[in-house]
CSV table of C-alpha atoms and ligand atoms in Angstrom, one decimal:
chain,number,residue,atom,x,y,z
A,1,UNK,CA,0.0,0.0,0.0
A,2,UNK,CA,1.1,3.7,-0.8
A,3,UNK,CA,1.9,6.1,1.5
A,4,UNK,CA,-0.1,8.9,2.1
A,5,UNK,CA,1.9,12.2,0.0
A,6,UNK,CA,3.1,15.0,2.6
A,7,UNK,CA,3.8,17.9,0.6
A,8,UNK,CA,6.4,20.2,1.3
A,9,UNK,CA,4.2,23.4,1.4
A,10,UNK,CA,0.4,23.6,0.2
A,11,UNK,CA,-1.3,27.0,-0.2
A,12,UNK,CA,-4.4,26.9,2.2
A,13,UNK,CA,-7.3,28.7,0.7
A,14,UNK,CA,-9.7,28.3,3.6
A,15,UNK,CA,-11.5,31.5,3.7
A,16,UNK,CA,-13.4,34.0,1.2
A,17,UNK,CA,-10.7,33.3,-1.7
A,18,UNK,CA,-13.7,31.9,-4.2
A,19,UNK,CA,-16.1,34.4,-2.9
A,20,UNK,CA,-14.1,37.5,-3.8
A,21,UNK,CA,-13.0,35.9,-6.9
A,22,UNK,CA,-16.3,35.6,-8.2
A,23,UNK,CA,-17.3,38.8,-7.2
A,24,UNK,CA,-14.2,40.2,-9.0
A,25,UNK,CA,-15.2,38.0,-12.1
A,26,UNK,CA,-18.9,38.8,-12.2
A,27,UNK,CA,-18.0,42.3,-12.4
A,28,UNK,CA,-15.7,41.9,-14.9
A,29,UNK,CA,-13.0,43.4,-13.0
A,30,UNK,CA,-9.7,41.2,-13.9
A,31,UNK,CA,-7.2,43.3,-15.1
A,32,UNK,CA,-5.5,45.5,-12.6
A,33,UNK,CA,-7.6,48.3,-12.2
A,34,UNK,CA,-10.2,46.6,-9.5
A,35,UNK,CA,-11.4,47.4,-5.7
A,36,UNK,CA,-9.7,44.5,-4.8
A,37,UNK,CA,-5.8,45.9,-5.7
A,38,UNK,CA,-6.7,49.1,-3.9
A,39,UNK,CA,-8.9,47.0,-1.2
A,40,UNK,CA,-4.9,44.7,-0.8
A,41,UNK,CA,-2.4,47.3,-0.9
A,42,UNK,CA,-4.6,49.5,2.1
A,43,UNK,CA,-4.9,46.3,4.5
A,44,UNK,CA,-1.2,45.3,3.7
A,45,UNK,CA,-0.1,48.7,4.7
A,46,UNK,CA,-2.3,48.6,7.7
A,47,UNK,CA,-0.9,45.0,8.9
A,48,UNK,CA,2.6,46.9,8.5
A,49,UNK,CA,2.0,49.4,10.2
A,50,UNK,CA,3.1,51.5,6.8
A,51,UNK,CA,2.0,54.0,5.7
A,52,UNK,CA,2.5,52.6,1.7
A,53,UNK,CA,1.6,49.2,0.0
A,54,UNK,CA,2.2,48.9,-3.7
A,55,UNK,CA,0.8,45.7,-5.4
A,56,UNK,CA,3.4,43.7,-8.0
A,57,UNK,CA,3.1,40.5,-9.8
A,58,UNK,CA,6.1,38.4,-8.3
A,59,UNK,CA,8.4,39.4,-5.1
A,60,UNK,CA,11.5,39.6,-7.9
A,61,UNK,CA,9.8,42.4,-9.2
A,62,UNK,CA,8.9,43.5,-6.1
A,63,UNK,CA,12.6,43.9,-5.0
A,64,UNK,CA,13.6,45.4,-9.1
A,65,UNK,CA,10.7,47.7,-8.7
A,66,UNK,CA,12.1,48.9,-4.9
A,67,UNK,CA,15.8,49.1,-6.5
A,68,UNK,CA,14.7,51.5,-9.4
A,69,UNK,CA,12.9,53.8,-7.0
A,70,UNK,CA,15.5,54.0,-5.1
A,71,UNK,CA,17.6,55.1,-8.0
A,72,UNK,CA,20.1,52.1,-7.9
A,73,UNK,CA,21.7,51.5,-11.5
A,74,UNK,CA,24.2,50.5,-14.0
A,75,UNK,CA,27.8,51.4,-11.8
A,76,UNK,CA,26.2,51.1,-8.0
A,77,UNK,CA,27.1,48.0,-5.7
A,78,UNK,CA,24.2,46.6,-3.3
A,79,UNK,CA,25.4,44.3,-0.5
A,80,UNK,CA,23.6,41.2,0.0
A,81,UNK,CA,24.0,37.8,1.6
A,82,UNK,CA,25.8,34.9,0.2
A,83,UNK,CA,23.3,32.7,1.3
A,84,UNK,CA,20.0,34.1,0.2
A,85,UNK,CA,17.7,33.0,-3.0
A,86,UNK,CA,19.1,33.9,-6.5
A,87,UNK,CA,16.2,36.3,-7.0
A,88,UNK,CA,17.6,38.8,-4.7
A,89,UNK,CA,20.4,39.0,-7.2
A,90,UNK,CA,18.3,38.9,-10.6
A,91,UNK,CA,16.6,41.6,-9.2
A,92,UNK,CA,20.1,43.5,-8.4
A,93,UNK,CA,21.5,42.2,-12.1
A,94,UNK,CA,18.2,44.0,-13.7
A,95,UNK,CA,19.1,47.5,-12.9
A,96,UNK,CA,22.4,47.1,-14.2
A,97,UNK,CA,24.1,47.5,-10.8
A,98,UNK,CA,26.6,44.9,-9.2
A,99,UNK,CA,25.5,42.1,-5.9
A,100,UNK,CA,28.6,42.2,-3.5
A,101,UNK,CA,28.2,39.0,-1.3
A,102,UNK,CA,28.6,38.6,2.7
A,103,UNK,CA,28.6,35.5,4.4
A,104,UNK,CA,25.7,34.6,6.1
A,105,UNK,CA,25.9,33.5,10.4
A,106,UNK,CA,27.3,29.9,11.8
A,107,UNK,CA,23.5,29.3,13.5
A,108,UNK,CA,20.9,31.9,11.7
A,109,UNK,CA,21.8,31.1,8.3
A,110,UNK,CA,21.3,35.2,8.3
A,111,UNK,CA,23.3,38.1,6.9
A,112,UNK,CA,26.2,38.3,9.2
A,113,UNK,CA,25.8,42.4,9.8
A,114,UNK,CA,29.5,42.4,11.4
A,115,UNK,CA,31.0,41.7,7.7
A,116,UNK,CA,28.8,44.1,6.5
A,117,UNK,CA,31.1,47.4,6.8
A,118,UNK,CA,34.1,45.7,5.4
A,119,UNK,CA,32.1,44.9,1.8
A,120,UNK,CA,31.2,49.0,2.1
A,121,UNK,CA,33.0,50.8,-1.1
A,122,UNK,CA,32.6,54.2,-2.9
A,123,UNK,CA,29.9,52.7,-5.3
A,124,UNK,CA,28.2,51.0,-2.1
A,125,UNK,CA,24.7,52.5,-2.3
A,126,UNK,CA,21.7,49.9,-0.7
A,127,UNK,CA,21.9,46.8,1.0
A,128,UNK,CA,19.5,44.1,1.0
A,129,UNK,CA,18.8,42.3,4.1
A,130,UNK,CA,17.2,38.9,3.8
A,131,UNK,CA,14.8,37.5,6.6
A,132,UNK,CA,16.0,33.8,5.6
A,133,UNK,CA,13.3,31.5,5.9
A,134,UNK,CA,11.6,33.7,8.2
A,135,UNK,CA,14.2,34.6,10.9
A,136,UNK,CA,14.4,38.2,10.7
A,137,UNK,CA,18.1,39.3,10.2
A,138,UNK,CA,19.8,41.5,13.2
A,139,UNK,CA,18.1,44.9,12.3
A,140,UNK,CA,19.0,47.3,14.9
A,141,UNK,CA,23.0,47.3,13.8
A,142,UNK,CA,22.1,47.2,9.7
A,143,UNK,CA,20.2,50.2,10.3
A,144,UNK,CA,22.7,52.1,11.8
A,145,UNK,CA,25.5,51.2,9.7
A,146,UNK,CA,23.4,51.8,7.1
A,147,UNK,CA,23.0,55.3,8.3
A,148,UNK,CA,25.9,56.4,9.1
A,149,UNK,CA,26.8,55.6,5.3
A,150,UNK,CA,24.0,57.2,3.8
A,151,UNK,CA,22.6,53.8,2.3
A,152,UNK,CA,19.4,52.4,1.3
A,153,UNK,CA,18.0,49.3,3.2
A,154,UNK,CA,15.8,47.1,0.8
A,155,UNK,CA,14.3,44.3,2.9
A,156,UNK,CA,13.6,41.2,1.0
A,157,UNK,CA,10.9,39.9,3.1
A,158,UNK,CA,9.5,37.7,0.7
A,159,UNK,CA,10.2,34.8,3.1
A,160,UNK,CA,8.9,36.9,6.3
A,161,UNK,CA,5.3,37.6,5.8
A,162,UNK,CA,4.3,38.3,9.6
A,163,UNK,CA,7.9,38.0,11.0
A,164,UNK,CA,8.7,40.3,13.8
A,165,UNK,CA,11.7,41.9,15.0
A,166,UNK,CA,11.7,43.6,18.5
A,167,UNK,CA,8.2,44.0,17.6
A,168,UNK,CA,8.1,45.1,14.0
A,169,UNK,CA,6.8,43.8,11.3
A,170,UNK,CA,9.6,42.4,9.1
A,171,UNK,CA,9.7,44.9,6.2
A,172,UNK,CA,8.6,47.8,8.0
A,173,UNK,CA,12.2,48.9,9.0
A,174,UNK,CA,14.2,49.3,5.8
A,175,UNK,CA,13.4,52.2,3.3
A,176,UNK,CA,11.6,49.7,1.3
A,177,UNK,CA,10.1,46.1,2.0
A,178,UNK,CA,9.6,43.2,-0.5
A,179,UNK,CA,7.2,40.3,-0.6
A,180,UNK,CA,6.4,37.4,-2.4
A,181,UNK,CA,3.1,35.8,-2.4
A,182,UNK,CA,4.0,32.9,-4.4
A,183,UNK,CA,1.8,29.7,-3.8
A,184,UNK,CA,4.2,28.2,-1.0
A,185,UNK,CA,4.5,31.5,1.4
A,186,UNK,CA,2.5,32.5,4.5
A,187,UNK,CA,0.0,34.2,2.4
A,188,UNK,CA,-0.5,33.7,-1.5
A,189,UNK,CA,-2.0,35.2,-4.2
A,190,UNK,CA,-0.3,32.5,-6.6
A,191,UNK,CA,1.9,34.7,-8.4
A,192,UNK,CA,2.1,38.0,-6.6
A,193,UNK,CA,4.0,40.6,-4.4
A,194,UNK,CA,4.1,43.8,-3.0
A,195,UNK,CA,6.5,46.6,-2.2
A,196,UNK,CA,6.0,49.0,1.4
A,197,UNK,CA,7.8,52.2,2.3
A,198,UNK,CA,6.6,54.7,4.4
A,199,UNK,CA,7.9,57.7,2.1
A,200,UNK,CA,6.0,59.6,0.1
A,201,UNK,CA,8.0,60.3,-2.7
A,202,UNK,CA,9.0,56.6,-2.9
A,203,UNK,CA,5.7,55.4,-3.0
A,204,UNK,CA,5.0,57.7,-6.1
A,205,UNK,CA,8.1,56.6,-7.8
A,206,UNK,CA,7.0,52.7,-6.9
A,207,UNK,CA,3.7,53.6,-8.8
A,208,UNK,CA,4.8,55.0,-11.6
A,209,UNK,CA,7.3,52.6,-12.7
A,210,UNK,CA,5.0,49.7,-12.3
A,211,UNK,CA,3.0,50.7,-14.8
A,212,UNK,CA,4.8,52.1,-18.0
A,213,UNK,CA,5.7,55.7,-16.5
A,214,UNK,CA,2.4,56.6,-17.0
A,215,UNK,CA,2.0,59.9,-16.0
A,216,UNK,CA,0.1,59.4,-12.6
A,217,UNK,CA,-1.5,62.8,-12.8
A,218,UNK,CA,-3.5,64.5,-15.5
A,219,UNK,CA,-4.9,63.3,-18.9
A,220,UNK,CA,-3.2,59.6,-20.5
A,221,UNK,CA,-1.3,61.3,-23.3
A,222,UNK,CA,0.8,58.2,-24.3
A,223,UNK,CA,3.8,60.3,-23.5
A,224,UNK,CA,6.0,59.1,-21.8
A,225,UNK,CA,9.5,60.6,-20.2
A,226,UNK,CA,11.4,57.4,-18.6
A,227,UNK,CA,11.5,53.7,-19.3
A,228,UNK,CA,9.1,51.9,-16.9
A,229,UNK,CA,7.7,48.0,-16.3
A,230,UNK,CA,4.2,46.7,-16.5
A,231,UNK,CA,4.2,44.4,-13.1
A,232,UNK,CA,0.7,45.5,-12.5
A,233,UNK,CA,-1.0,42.8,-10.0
A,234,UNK,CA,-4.2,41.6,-11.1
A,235,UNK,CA,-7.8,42.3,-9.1
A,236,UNK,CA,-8.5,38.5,-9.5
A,237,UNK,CA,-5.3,38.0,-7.7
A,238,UNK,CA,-5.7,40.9,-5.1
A,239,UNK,CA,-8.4,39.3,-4.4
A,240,UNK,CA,-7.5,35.9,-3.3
A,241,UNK,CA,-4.5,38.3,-1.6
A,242,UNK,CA,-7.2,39.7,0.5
A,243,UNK,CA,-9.2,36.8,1.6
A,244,UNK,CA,-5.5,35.4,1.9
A,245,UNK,CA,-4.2,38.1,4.6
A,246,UNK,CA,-7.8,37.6,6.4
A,247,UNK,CA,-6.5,35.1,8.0
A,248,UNK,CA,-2.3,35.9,8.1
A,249,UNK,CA,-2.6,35.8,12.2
A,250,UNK,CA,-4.0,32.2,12.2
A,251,UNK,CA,-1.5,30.9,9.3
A,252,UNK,CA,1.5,32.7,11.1
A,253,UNK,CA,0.2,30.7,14.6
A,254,UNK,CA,-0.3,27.3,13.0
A,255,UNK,CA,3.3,27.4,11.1
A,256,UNK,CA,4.9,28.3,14.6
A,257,UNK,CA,2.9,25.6,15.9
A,258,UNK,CA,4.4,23.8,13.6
A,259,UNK,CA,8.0,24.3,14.6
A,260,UNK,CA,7.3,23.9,18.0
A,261,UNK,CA,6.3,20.2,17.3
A,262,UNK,CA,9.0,19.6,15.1
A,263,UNK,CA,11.7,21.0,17.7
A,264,UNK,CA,10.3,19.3,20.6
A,265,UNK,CA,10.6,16.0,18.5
A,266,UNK,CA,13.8,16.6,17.1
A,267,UNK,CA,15.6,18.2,19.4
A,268,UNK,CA,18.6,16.5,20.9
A,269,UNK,CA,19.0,13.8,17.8
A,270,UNK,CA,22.6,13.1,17.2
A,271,UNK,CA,23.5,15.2,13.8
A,272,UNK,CA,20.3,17.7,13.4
A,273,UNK,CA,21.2,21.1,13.6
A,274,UNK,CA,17.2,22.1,14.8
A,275,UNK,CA,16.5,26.1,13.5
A,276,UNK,CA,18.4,29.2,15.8
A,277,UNK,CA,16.6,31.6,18.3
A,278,UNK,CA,17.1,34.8,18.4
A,279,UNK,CA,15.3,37.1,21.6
A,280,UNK,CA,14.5,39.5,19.1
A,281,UNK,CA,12.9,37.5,16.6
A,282,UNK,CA,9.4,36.3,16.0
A,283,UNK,CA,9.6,33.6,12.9
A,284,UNK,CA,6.9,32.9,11.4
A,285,UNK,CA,9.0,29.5,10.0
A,286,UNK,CA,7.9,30.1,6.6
A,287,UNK,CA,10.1,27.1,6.0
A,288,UNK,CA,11.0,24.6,9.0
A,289,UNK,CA,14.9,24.4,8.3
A,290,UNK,CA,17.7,22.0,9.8
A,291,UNK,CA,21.2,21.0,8.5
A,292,UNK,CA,22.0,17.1,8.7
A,293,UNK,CA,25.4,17.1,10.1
A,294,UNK,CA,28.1,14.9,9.1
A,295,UNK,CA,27.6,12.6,12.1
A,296,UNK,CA,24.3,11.9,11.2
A,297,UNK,CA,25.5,9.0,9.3
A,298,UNK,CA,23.6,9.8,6.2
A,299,UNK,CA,24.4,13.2,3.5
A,300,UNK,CA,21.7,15.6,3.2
A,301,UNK,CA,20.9,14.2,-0.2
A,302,UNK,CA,21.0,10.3,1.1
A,303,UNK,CA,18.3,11.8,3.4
A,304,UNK,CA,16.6,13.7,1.2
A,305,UNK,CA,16.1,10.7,-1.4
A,306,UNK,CA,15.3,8.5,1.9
A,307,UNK,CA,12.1,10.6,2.9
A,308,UNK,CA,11.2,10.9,-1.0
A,309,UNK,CA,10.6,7.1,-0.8
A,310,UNK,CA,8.7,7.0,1.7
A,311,UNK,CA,6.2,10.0,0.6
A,312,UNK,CA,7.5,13.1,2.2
A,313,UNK,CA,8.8,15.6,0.2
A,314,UNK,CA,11.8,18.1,1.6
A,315,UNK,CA,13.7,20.8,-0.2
A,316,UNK,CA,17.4,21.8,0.0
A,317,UNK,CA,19.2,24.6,1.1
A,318,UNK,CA,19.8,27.6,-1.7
A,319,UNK,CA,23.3,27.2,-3.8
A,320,UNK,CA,25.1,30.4,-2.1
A,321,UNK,CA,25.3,33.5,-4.7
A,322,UNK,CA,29.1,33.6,-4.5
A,323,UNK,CA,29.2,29.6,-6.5
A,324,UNK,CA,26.5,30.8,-8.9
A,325,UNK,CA,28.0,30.4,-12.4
A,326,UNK,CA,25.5,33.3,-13.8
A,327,UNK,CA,26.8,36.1,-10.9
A,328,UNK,CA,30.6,35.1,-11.9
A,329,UNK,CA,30.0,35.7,-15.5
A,330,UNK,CA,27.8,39.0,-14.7
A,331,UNK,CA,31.0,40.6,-13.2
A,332,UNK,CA,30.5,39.5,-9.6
A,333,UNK,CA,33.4,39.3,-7.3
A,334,UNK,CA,33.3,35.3,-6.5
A,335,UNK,CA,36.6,35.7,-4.4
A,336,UNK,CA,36.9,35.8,-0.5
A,337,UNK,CA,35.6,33.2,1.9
A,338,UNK,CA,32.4,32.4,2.6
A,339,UNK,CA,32.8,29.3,5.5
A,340,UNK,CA,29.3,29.5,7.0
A,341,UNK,CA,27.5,29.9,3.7
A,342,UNK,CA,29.8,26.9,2.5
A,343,UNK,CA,28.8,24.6,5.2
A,344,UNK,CA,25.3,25.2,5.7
A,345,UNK,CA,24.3,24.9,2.0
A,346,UNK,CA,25.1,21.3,1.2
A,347,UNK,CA,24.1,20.4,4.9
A,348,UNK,CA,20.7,22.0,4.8
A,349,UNK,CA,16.9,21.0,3.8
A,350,UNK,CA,12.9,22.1,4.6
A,351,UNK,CA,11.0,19.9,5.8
A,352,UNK,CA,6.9,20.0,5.1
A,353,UNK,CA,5.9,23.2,6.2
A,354,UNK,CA,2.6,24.2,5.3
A,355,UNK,CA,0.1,26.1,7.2
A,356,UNK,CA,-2.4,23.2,6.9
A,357,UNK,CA,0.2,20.6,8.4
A,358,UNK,CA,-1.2,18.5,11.1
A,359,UNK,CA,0.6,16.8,14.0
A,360,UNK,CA,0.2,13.1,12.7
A,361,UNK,CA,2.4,14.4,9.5
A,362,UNK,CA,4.7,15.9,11.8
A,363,UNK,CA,5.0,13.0,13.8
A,364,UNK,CA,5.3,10.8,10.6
A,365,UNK,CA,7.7,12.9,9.4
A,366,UNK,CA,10.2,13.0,12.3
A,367,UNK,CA,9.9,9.0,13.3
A,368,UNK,CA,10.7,8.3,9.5
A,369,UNK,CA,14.0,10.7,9.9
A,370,UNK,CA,15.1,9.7,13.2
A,371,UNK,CA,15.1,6.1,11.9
A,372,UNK,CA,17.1,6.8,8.8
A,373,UNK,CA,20.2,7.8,11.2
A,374,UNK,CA,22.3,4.3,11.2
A,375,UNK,CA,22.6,2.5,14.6
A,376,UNK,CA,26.2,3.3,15.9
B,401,LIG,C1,14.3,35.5,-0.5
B,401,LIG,C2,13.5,35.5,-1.7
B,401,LIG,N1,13.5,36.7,-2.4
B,401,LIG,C3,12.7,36.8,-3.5
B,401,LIG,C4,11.9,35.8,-4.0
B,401,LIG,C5,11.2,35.9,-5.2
B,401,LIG,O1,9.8,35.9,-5.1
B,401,LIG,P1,8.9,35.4,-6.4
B,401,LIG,O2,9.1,33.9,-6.5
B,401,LIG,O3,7.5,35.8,-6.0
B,401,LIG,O4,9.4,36.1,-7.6
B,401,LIG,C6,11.8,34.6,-3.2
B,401,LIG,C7,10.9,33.5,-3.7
B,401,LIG,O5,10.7,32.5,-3.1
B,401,LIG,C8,12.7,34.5,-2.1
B,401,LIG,O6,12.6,33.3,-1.3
């Protein structure tokens, strides 16, 4: 007899999703001009506590769309961890300007923000802190580096919907925050995103870019003075967004409920390196993260393949920017030494994570892996 399947994340769509929809589609509104986008960006600002939400159609966009406003281009360097997801670098490449890696922490897998000064140059102008797999990254210290060198901070939060640090929301601190709402994050909208500031002038620029340079003001001429990007989000998907961030509070609480199971279970197994805690942090364990140590007995991939066999799916760790052939070839600077990054890459993998998990999964889940480490 088959096992039953535990996927490694499933969107849970468990609240007014097909209601709004079908309101959205019986009114004919499914391009982006809709209540629904206007409806998303004003509660995602108000869960922020920001005073600006701008709607996108991916979080790579999201963070492309934050660098242009910011004014980052072709000659500029933005500092960004090693050990993040290569979209944070696409969206760098795009503009034209140049990633500079920093080795991520032993324990957080998190920008390590005491390397940070030592990466600053003369072309140094924004750097992009990564909440990785919904830790939020050491803020306090960024920002006031980051200030005392007149730089931008871009958060890419895509992994840190309702993350907290010292309180704040996760993407509220930086000049700019960046989400994702692809299908396996806290909240989805299937393909989606969303940029936040709390600046004005940001917010316009945000606007205008993301759709054509359309003049925001006055009559639509088809004139248009600067090169923008249509990553318009559309009111079908705003509004599955909105039903979606409904219920954020109860997704957040069931994936930390989650990771409490999972470390209770887990913790104390020879070779399981179980997910750091930070006092400052609230993680909203977008992804329930351990390394498989060498003295497990098994190789992250043996272990991998192992739970694949028996029905639960797992995914590894990101390839760290610094080994990616694309970033060399760009014009990155691939040098230097990047030990933590190094050894948590190849060691690391997700296990199911979803919102909808229950405990008998989790339970499954962590019998079948503490019984693939060999006796000793
Ligand atoms: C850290 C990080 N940044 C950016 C993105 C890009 O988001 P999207 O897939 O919506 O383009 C992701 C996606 O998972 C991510 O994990």
């Amino acid at each position: 007899m088959s096992l039953p399947f535990i996927p490694v994340c499933e969107p849970l769509l468990l609240g007014r999703e097909l209601e709004y929809v079908t309101s959205a589609v019986s009114k004919g509104w499914i391009s982006s001009s809709g209540p629904y986008v206007h409806e998303f960006e004003k509660k995602f600002a108000e869960h922020l506590g920001v005073r600006h939400a701008v709607t996108v159609c991916n979080g790579t966009v999201a963070l492309h769309l934050a660098l242009v406003a910011a004014g980052i281009g072709e000659g500029d360097e933005v500092i960004v961890p090693t050990f993040t997801m290569f979209a944070s670098c696409s969206a760098i490449c795009y503009t034209g300007a140049k990633p500079v890696f920093v080795d991520c922490e032993r324990d957080s897998w998190n920008l390590d923000v005491s390397q940070v000064e030592a990466k600053i140059t003369s072309r140094t102008r924004a750097i992009m802190p990564v909440h990785i797999y919904g830790l939020p990254c050491d803020m306090d210290p960024l920002l006031e580096l980051a200030k005392r060198h007149g730089l931008v901070v871009l958060e890419d939060a895509a992994e840190a919907i309702g993350s907290e640090y010292k309180g704040q929301k996760c993407g509220a601190m930086g000049d700019f925050g960046c989400f994702s709402f692809f299908a396996n994050k806290v909240i989805t909208t299937g393909e989606g995103g969303m940029v936040v500031t709390n600046d004005d002038a940001h917010a316009e620029q945000l606007r205008y870019y993301k759709n054509l340079c359309f003049p925001l003001k006055g009559p639509r001429r088809y004139l248009h003075e600067h090169v923008g990007f249509n990553y318009r989000m559309p009111n079908t998907s705003a509004a599955i967004g909105l039903a979606q961030l409904e219920r954020v509070d109860d997704y957040v609480e069931r994936r930390r409920e989650n990771a409490r199971r999972y470390t209770e279970r887990l913790r104390g197994q020879r070779g399981i390196t179980l997910p750091a805690e930070r006092s400052f942090a609230k993680n909203s364990f977008w992804m329930y993260s351990i390394l498989i140590e060498d003295d497990f007995g098994l190789s992250r991939d043996q272990v991998m393949a192992a739970l694949g066999e028996r029905a639960i799916e797992t995914r590894s760790f990101f390839v760290p920017m610094h080994q990616q052939v694309a970033l060399r070839d760009y014009g990155c600077d691939v040098g230097g030494s990047y030990p933590n990054s190094e050894h948590v890459s190849p060691r690391g993998l997700y296990l199911p994570s979803g919102s909808g998990l229950t405990d008998e999964q989790i339970e499954r889940v962590c019998r079948e892996l503490i019984a693939l480490a060999p006796v000793s």
